[in-house]
Amino acid sequence: SIYPFAFRHIVYQRNKMTETNPNKRKSVTFSTSQAGAAEALRRAKSGGVNYDESGVIRKNTEVEKQVISHERSAERIVESLPADDTTIPTVELFLPEMLKNAVFVGHIVTDLDSVAGAIGAAALYGGIPALASEVNSETQFALDMWGVEMPRRVEEILKESPDVDICLVDHQQTSQMNPSIMADRVVGVIDHHALQSKTIVTNKPIYIDIRPWGSMSSIIAHTFLTHSRRPSKGIAGMLLCAILSDTLNLQGPTTTEWDRLIVAVLSEIAGVNDIQFLASQQFKAKSKELAYLSAHALANGDQKTFSFNASGFTGEIGFAVVETTDDDVILKQTGKLIPELVACKKEKKLSMIFLAVVNIVKLKSCLIICGPAEMAMAVKAFGGEISRHDTLMDLGNRVSRKKEYIPVITSVINDGWKIPTNLKRGLSVIGLDQLGHLEVDPNDPYGNVERVGSFLHSDDDETEEKKEDSVMLE
């Protein structure tokens, strides 16, 4: 089957309804979005994307691969939905009555999944979305992008209506609840996190929907679909952005097949033609608050892979970019970024990997170098000044991966460059198991994914620098 039973069921129900009463369903005209994969498919050639006239091929990113693989399923699912966001009256019988007119609110230090989930759930169940705290730059980007109104603060709503029912979304621990919420007013929880010691305790049965998925917004979107409800374009876009955020563009360890399918479906509904461009723009908005991002998020947030097949070098190179107004915030994490880059390189079987930190105010950049092969290429391609124990190169006023990084590397490779045979050993000789594994900290309000258990990591920056100095290019 090309899609799961729950979605086959709604297709059957919609088709049955159309047969018995054709007027119940409007005809659907598909957009050219192709489940978010239209741009990737348009540019596809020889298994990748022609990046420039030099012939270098950019491989599709993980999020592009997934929306392409789920394109047919997504289009058939969307076809089964009503043509707009109106509801079929009988569908409401299947929704929990206790959530109607409730206030849907996420956790404090709120993130995009909390806000988008609250907005989507309020539309689905007939309630009011609310904020537990001020929104971050990524959430503001999504609200602006999709033209969705900013929800009110929950304190304001409770001041006006102190007896209103509350449904918690994206959390269920009292430590993450807004202090103005009383536990006895909570009538529901919709979440995707583990139940732990501070999970809310209630004196009456409440509605619970907790699933081990990568994003709470995936749960809301799935419920829309299984109830034959089409979310509006704005809500579909908000839910889509939230899933991309929580799953790190479908690359995070919590990502499930449900998240991948839902991303393709929401891309179709929201009319997204280029899913990678959306993910890239969203990461740029998110990176305005870099102090909250983990090394894993920074290294993978806007990373692309390029394939080469030349006389001297055949392989794939990963190139990540972080744009910021304060590059020192990123460079202070170099001790964690280097092992993260090495781990990513080994996981993705890359020949080399780079991370460029671009200061968008000064229009200057620097390159984080994680090994001897990377150093050899950087010296040949860019020749900038090297510092920080041979882990950082000044790239001057180069700021564009598309125009100033990849074309130069391509030119060097096409001129016959080879990885030198006399290189010193670097971190790549270390086993992946020694570089740790990815975990989501359940106590982190930002839901950051961190690599833990690496013998290279330390809370002491001075110790990290010593380790870089002694291990980096031994």
Coordinates of C-alpha atoms in Angstrom, one line a residue:
S1 CA 0.0 0.0 0.0
I2 CA 1.2 3.5 -0.7
Y3 CA -0.2 5.0 2.4
P4 CA -1.3 3.8 5.9
F5 CA -4.6 2.3 6.8
A6 CA -5.9 5.5 8.5
F7 CA -5.5 7.4 5.3
R8 CA -6.9 4.6 3.1
H9 CA -9.9 4.8 5.3
I10 CA -10.5 8.5 4.7
V11 CA -10.1 8.0 1.0
Y12 CA -12.7 5.3 1.1
Q13 CA -15.1 7.4 3.2
R14 CA -14.7 10.4 0.9
N15 CA -15.2 8.3 -2.2
K16 CA -18.3 6.6 -0.7
M17 CA -19.7 10.0 0.2
T18 CA -19.2 11.3 -3.3
E19 CA -20.9 8.3 -4.8
T20 CA -24.0 8.8 -2.6
N21 CA -24.1 12.6 -2.8
P22 CA -21.9 14.1 -5.4
N23 CA -22.7 17.6 -4.3
K24 CA -21.0 17.0 -0.9
R25 CA -17.6 17.2 -2.5
K26 CA -16.1 20.0 -4.6
S27 CA -13.7 19.2 -7.3
V28 CA -10.1 19.6 -6.3
T29 CA -7.5 21.3 -8.6
F30 CA -4.0 20.4 -7.5
S31 CA -1.3 23.0 -7.3
T32 CA 2.0 22.5 -8.9
S33 CA 3.7 22.1 -5.6
Q34 CA 4.1 18.3 -5.9
A35 CA 4.1 17.9 -2.1
G36 CA 6.9 20.4 -1.7
A37 CA 9.2 18.6 -4.2
A38 CA 8.3 20.7 -7.4
E39 CA 11.6 22.7 -7.4
A40 CA 13.8 19.7 -6.5
L41 CA 12.2 17.7 -9.3
R42 CA 12.4 20.5 -11.8
R43 CA 16.1 20.9 -11.2
A44 CA 16.8 17.2 -10.9
K45 CA 19.4 15.7 -13.2
S46 CA 21.5 12.6 -12.9
G47 CA 20.3 11.9 -9.4
G48 CA 21.1 15.4 -8.1
V49 CA 20.8 19.1 -8.9
N50 CA 23.0 21.0 -11.3
Y51 CA 24.5 23.7 -9.1
D52 CA 26.3 25.8 -11.7
E53 CA 27.9 25.8 -15.1
S54 CA 31.0 23.9 -13.8
G55 CA 28.9 20.8 -13.6
V56 CA 29.0 20.2 -9.8
I57 CA 26.0 18.2 -8.6
R58 CA 24.1 19.1 -5.4
K59 CA 22.5 16.0 -3.9
N60 CA 18.9 16.4 -2.7
T61 CA 18.8 17.1 1.0
E62 CA 17.0 14.7 3.4
V63 CA 13.8 16.8 3.4
E64 CA 13.8 16.9 -0.4
K65 CA 14.3 13.2 -0.6
Q66 CA 11.4 12.5 1.8
V67 CA 8.9 14.8 0.1
I68 CA 9.8 13.3 -3.3
S69 CA 9.4 9.7 -1.9
H70 CA 6.0 10.6 -0.4
E71 CA 4.7 12.8 -3.2
R72 CA 2.2 10.3 -4.6
S73 CA 0.8 9.4 -1.2
A74 CA 0.5 13.0 -0.2
E75 CA -1.4 14.0 -3.3
R76 CA -3.8 11.1 -2.9
I77 CA -4.4 12.0 0.7
V78 CA -5.0 15.7 -0.1
E79 CA -7.4 14.6 -2.9
S80 CA -9.5 12.8 -0.4
L81 CA -10.1 16.0 1.7
P82 CA -12.7 18.7 1.1
A83 CA -11.7 21.4 -1.3
D84 CA -11.5 24.0 1.4
D85 CA -11.3 24.2 5.2
T86 CA -15.0 23.8 5.8
T87 CA -16.2 20.9 7.9
I88 CA -18.6 18.1 7.5
P89 CA -21.1 18.4 10.4
T90 CA -21.1 14.7 11.3
V91 CA -17.3 14.7 11.7
E92 CA -17.5 16.8 14.9
L93 CA -19.2 13.8 16.6
F94 CA -15.8 12.1 16.6
L95 CA -14.0 15.0 18.3
P96 CA -13.8 15.3 22.1
E97 CA -16.5 17.6 23.3
M98 CA -14.5 18.7 26.4
L99 CA -12.0 20.5 24.1
K100 CA -14.5 22.7 22.5
N101 CA -14.0 26.4 23.5
A102 CA -10.9 25.4 25.5
V103 CA -7.7 27.5 25.4
F104 CA -4.8 25.6 23.8
V105 CA -1.4 26.7 25.1
G106 CA 2.2 25.4 24.9
H107 CA 5.1 25.6 27.3
I108 CA 7.0 28.5 28.6
V109 CA 10.1 29.6 26.7
T110 CA 7.7 28.7 23.8
D111 CA 8.9 27.4 20.5
L112 CA 7.4 27.0 17.0
D113 CA 5.9 23.6 17.7
S114 CA 4.1 24.9 20.8
V115 CA 2.7 27.9 19.0
A116 CA 1.8 26.2 15.7
G117 CA 0.3 23.3 17.6
A118 CA -1.9 25.6 19.7
I119 CA -3.1 27.4 16.6
G120 CA -3.8 24.2 14.7
A121 CA -5.5 22.5 17.7
A122 CA -7.7 25.5 18.3
A123 CA -8.9 25.4 14.7
L124 CA -9.4 21.7 14.8
Y125 CA -11.2 21.4 18.1
G126 CA -13.0 24.8 18.1
G127 CA -11.0 26.6 20.8
I128 CA -8.7 29.6 21.4
P129 CA -4.9 29.5 20.8
A130 CA -2.7 31.2 23.4
L131 CA 1.0 31.9 24.1
A132 CA 2.7 30.9 27.3
S133 CA 5.6 33.3 26.7
E134 CA 7.1 35.6 24.0
V135 CA 7.7 34.0 20.6
N136 CA 11.2 33.5 19.2
S137 CA 12.5 34.7 15.8
E138 CA 11.7 31.4 14.1
T139 CA 8.1 31.4 15.3
Q140 CA 7.7 35.1 14.2
F141 CA 9.1 34.1 10.7
A142 CA 6.4 31.4 10.4
L143 CA 3.6 33.7 11.5
D144 CA 4.7 36.3 9.0
M145 CA 5.3 33.8 6.3
W146 CA 1.8 32.3 6.5
G147 CA -0.1 35.4 7.4
V148 CA -1.3 33.9 10.7
E149 CA -2.4 36.2 13.6
M150 CA -0.3 36.1 16.7
P151 CA -2.2 34.5 19.5
R152 CA -2.8 36.4 22.8
R153 CA -0.9 35.6 26.0
V154 CA -2.7 33.1 28.2
E155 CA -2.5 35.4 31.2
E156 CA -4.6 37.9 29.4
I157 CA -7.2 35.3 28.5
L158 CA -7.4 33.9 32.0
K159 CA -7.7 37.4 33.5
E160 CA -10.8 37.9 31.4
S161 CA -12.1 34.3 31.7
P162 CA -10.6 32.7 34.8
D163 CA -12.8 29.6 34.6
V164 CA -12.0 28.7 31.0
D165 CA -10.8 25.1 30.3
I166 CA -7.2 24.6 29.3
C167 CA -5.6 22.1 26.9
L168 CA -1.8 21.8 27.2
V169 CA 0.0 21.2 23.9
D170 CA 3.6 20.2 23.4
H171 CA 4.2 19.6 27.2
Q172 CA 2.6 18.0 30.2
Q173 CA 5.1 18.8 33.0
T174 CA 4.1 21.4 35.6
S175 CA 7.6 22.9 35.5
Q176 CA 6.9 24.0 31.9
M177 CA 3.4 25.3 32.5
N178 CA 2.7 29.0 32.5
P179 CA 2.3 29.9 36.2
S180 CA -1.1 31.4 35.6
I181 CA -2.6 28.0 34.7
M182 CA -4.3 26.1 37.5
A183 CA -4.0 22.3 37.2
D184 CA -7.7 21.8 37.9
R185 CA -8.6 23.7 34.8
V186 CA -6.7 21.4 32.5
V187 CA -9.0 19.2 30.4
G188 CA -6.6 17.9 27.8
V189 CA -3.0 17.2 26.9
I190 CA -1.6 16.8 23.3
D191 CA 2.1 16.0 23.4
H192 CA 5.0 14.0 22.0
H193 CA 7.3 14.0 25.0
A194 CA 8.0 11.3 27.7
L195 CA 6.0 11.3 30.9
Q196 CA 8.3 12.1 33.8
S197 CA 8.3 13.0 37.5
K198 CA 6.7 16.4 37.0
T199 CA 3.9 15.3 34.8
I200 CA 0.6 17.0 35.6
V201 CA -1.7 15.2 38.0
T202 CA -5.5 15.9 37.7
N203 CA -8.5 15.1 39.9
K204 CA -10.6 14.0 37.0
P205 CA -10.2 12.2 33.7
I206 CA -8.9 14.4 30.9
Y207 CA -8.4 13.9 27.1
I208 CA -4.9 12.6 26.4
D209 CA -3.2 12.3 23.0
I210 CA 0.5 11.5 23.4
R211 CA 2.4 9.9 20.5
P212 CA 6.1 9.1 20.1
W213 CA 6.5 11.3 17.0
G214 CA 9.0 13.9 16.1
S215 CA 6.6 16.9 16.5
M216 CA 3.4 17.6 18.3
S217 CA 2.2 19.4 15.1
S218 CA 2.4 16.1 13.3
I219 CA -0.3 14.8 15.7
I220 CA -2.5 17.8 15.0
A221 CA -2.1 17.5 11.3
H222 CA -2.8 13.7 11.4
T223 CA -6.0 14.3 13.4
F224 CA -7.1 16.9 10.8
L225 CA -6.6 14.3 8.0
T226 CA -8.2 11.3 9.8
H227 CA -11.3 13.4 10.4
S228 CA -11.5 14.4 6.7
R229 CA -10.7 18.0 7.7
R230 CA -8.5 20.2 5.5
P231 CA -6.5 22.7 7.5
S232 CA -6.4 26.2 5.9
K233 CA -3.3 27.1 3.9
G234 CA -2.0 29.2 6.8
I235 CA -2.4 26.6 9.4
A236 CA -1.0 23.9 7.1
G237 CA 2.0 26.1 6.6
M238 CA 2.5 26.7 10.4
L239 CA 2.2 23.0 11.1
L240 CA 4.7 22.2 8.3
C241 CA 7.3 24.7 9.6
A242 CA 6.9 23.4 13.2
I243 CA 7.6 19.8 12.1
L244 CA 10.6 20.9 10.1
S245 CA 11.9 22.7 13.2
D246 CA 11.3 19.9 15.7
T247 CA 12.7 17.2 13.4
L248 CA 15.7 19.3 12.2
N249 CA 14.4 19.1 8.6
L250 CA 13.5 15.4 9.1
Q251 CA 17.1 14.5 10.1
G252 CA 16.7 14.5 13.9
P253 CA 16.7 11.2 15.9
T254 CA 13.0 11.6 16.9
T255 CA 11.8 11.7 13.2
T256 CA 9.3 9.0 12.3
E257 CA 7.7 7.9 9.1
W258 CA 4.5 9.7 10.2
D259 CA 6.4 13.0 10.3
R260 CA 7.9 12.4 6.8
L261 CA 4.5 11.7 5.3
I262 CA 2.8 14.6 7.1
V263 CA 5.4 17.0 5.8
A264 CA 4.7 15.9 2.2
V265 CA 0.9 16.3 2.8
L266 CA 1.2 19.7 4.4
S267 CA 3.5 20.9 1.7
E268 CA 0.8 20.0 -0.9
I269 CA -1.9 21.8 1.1
A270 CA 0.2 24.9 1.8
G271 CA 1.4 25.1 -1.9
V272 CA 5.1 24.8 -1.1
N273 CA 7.1 24.3 -4.3
D274 CA 10.6 24.3 -2.8
I275 CA 10.7 22.6 0.6
Q276 CA 14.5 23.0 0.9
F277 CA 14.2 26.8 0.3
L278 CA 11.6 27.0 3.0
A279 CA 13.7 25.0 5.4
S280 CA 16.7 27.2 4.6
Q281 CA 14.9 30.4 5.2
Q282 CA 13.4 29.1 8.4
F283 CA 16.8 28.1 9.7
K284 CA 18.1 31.6 9.0
A285 CA 15.3 33.1 11.1
K286 CA 16.0 30.6 13.8
S287 CA 19.7 31.3 13.8
K288 CA 19.0 34.9 15.0
E289 CA 18.9 33.3 18.4
L290 CA 22.0 31.2 18.1
A291 CA 22.7 31.1 21.8
Y292 CA 19.9 28.5 22.1
L293 CA 21.0 26.2 19.3
S294 CA 23.0 23.0 19.9
A295 CA 26.1 22.1 17.9
H296 CA 24.1 19.5 16.1
A297 CA 21.5 22.0 15.0
L298 CA 24.1 24.4 13.8
A299 CA 26.0 21.8 11.9
N300 CA 23.0 20.3 10.2
G301 CA 20.5 23.2 10.0
D302 CA 21.6 24.4 6.5
Q303 CA 23.9 21.8 5.2
K304 CA 24.0 20.6 1.6
T305 CA 25.9 17.8 0.0
F306 CA 27.8 18.1 -3.3
S307 CA 29.0 15.2 -5.5
F308 CA 32.2 15.2 -7.5
N309 CA 33.6 12.8 -10.0
A310 CA 36.9 14.2 -11.3
S311 CA 40.2 12.7 -12.3
G312 CA 41.8 13.4 -8.9
F313 CA 38.9 13.3 -6.6
T314 CA 35.7 11.4 -6.5
G315 CA 33.4 11.8 -3.5
E316 CA 30.9 13.9 -1.6
I317 CA 31.5 17.1 0.3
G318 CA 29.1 18.5 2.9
F319 CA 29.0 22.3 3.2
A320 CA 27.0 23.9 6.0
V321 CA 26.4 27.6 6.5
V322 CA 25.3 29.6 9.5
E323 CA 24.5 33.3 9.0
T324 CA 24.7 35.5 12.1
T325 CA 25.1 39.1 13.3
D326 CA 27.5 37.9 16.0
D327 CA 30.0 35.2 14.9
D328 CA 31.6 35.0 18.3
V329 CA 28.5 33.3 19.6
I330 CA 29.1 30.5 17.1
L331 CA 32.9 30.3 17.4
K332 CA 32.7 29.9 21.1
Q333 CA 31.1 26.5 20.3
T334 CA 34.0 25.4 18.1
G335 CA 35.0 22.8 20.6
K336 CA 31.6 21.1 20.2
L337 CA 31.2 21.9 16.5
I338 CA 34.3 20.1 15.4
P339 CA 33.4 16.7 16.9
E340 CA 29.9 17.2 15.6
L341 CA 31.1 17.8 12.1
V342 CA 33.3 14.7 12.3
A343 CA 30.4 12.6 13.5
C344 CA 28.2 14.0 10.7
K345 CA 30.9 13.3 8.2
K346 CA 31.1 9.7 9.3
E347 CA 27.4 9.2 9.5
K348 CA 26.7 10.5 6.0
K349 CA 29.9 8.9 4.6
L350 CA 31.2 12.2 3.3
S351 CA 34.8 12.7 2.0
M352 CA 34.9 16.2 3.6
I353 CA 32.7 18.5 5.5
F354 CA 32.9 22.3 6.2
L355 CA 30.9 24.8 8.2
A356 CA 31.1 28.5 7.1
V357 CA 30.1 31.1 9.7
V358 CA 28.9 34.2 7.9
N359 CA 28.6 37.6 9.6
I360 CA 25.8 39.2 7.7
V361 CA 26.5 42.7 9.2
K362 CA 30.2 42.9 8.4
L363 CA 29.8 40.7 5.3
K364 CA 32.8 38.5 6.3
S365 CA 33.0 34.8 7.0
C366 CA 35.3 32.2 8.4
L367 CA 35.5 28.4 7.9
I368 CA 35.5 25.8 10.6
I369 CA 38.0 23.0 9.7
C370 CA 37.5 19.6 11.3
G371 CA 40.4 17.6 9.7
P372 CA 43.5 17.3 7.6
A373 CA 41.7 16.7 4.3
E374 CA 39.5 19.8 4.9
M375 CA 42.6 21.8 5.8
A376 CA 44.3 20.8 2.5
M377 CA 41.3 21.7 0.5
A378 CA 40.7 25.0 2.3
V379 CA 44.3 26.1 1.8
K380 CA 44.2 25.3 -1.9
A381 CA 40.8 26.8 -2.5
F382 CA 40.7 29.9 -0.2
G383 CA 44.2 30.4 1.2
G384 CA 43.0 32.4 4.2
E385 CA 44.7 33.0 7.5
I386 CA 44.5 30.0 9.9
S387 CA 44.0 30.3 13.6
R388 CA 42.6 28.6 16.7
H389 CA 44.8 25.5 16.6
D390 CA 44.3 25.0 12.9
T391 CA 40.6 24.8 13.2
L392 CA 39.5 28.2 11.7
M393 CA 40.3 29.9 8.4
D394 CA 39.5 33.6 7.6
L395 CA 37.5 33.6 4.3
G396 CA 37.5 37.4 4.1
N397 CA 34.5 38.9 2.3
R398 CA 33.3 35.7 0.8
V399 CA 29.7 35.1 2.0
S400 CA 27.8 33.0 -0.5
R401 CA 27.9 29.2 -0.7
K402 CA 26.4 29.2 -4.1
K403 CA 28.6 31.9 -5.7
E404 CA 31.8 32.0 -3.7
Y405 CA 32.4 28.7 -1.8
I406 CA 31.2 25.8 -4.0
P407 CA 32.4 27.2 -7.4
V408 CA 35.9 27.7 -6.0
I409 CA 36.1 24.2 -4.6
T410 CA 34.7 22.9 -7.9
S411 CA 37.3 24.7 -9.8
V412 CA 40.1 23.2 -7.6
I413 CA 38.7 19.7 -8.0
N414 CA 38.3 20.1 -11.8
D415 CA 41.9 21.2 -12.0
G416 CA 43.0 17.8 -10.8
W417 CA 43.3 18.3 -7.0
K418 CA 43.8 15.2 -4.9
I419 CA 43.7 14.6 -1.2
P420 CA 47.4 14.6 -0.2
T421 CA 48.7 11.1 0.8
N422 CA 51.0 12.4 3.5
L423 CA 48.4 14.0 5.8
K424 CA 48.5 13.6 9.5
R425 CA 45.8 11.6 11.2
G426 CA 42.7 13.6 12.3
L427 CA 39.6 13.0 14.2
S428 CA 38.1 10.9 11.4
V429 CA 40.1 7.9 12.6
I430 CA 38.1 7.9 15.8
G431 CA 35.2 5.5 15.9
L432 CA 31.7 6.9 15.6
D433 CA 30.7 5.2 18.9
Q434 CA 33.4 7.3 20.6
L435 CA 31.9 10.5 19.3
G436 CA 28.7 9.9 21.2
H437 CA 25.0 9.6 20.2
L438 CA 22.1 12.0 19.7
E439 CA 19.6 12.6 22.5
V440 CA 16.8 15.1 23.1
D441 CA 17.0 16.6 26.6
P442 CA 13.5 16.2 28.0
N443 CA 14.2 19.0 30.5
D444 CA 15.4 21.5 27.9
P445 CA 12.5 23.9 27.0
Y446 CA 14.0 24.4 23.6
G447 CA 14.0 20.6 22.9
N448 CA 17.6 20.8 21.6
V449 CA 19.2 17.7 20.2
E450 CA 22.6 17.2 21.6
R451 CA 25.4 14.7 20.9
V452 CA 26.2 13.2 24.3
G453 CA 28.8 10.7 25.5
S454 CA 31.7 11.9 23.3
F455 CA 35.1 11.8 25.0
L456 CA 35.9 15.0 23.2
H457 CA 33.2 17.1 24.9
S458 CA 33.7 19.1 28.0
D459 CA 31.9 21.9 29.9
D460 CA 35.3 23.5 30.3
D461 CA 36.2 25.6 27.2
E462 CA 39.8 25.6 28.1
T463 CA 39.9 21.8 28.3
E464 CA 38.2 21.7 24.9
E465 CA 40.8 23.9 23.3
K466 CA 43.5 21.7 24.8
K467 CA 41.9 18.6 23.3
E468 CA 41.6 20.3 19.9
D469 CA 45.3 21.2 20.1
S470 CA 46.4 17.7 21.0
V471 CA 44.1 15.6 19.0
M472 CA 43.0 17.6 16.0
L473 CA 45.9 17.0 13.6
E474 CA 48.1 14.4 15.4

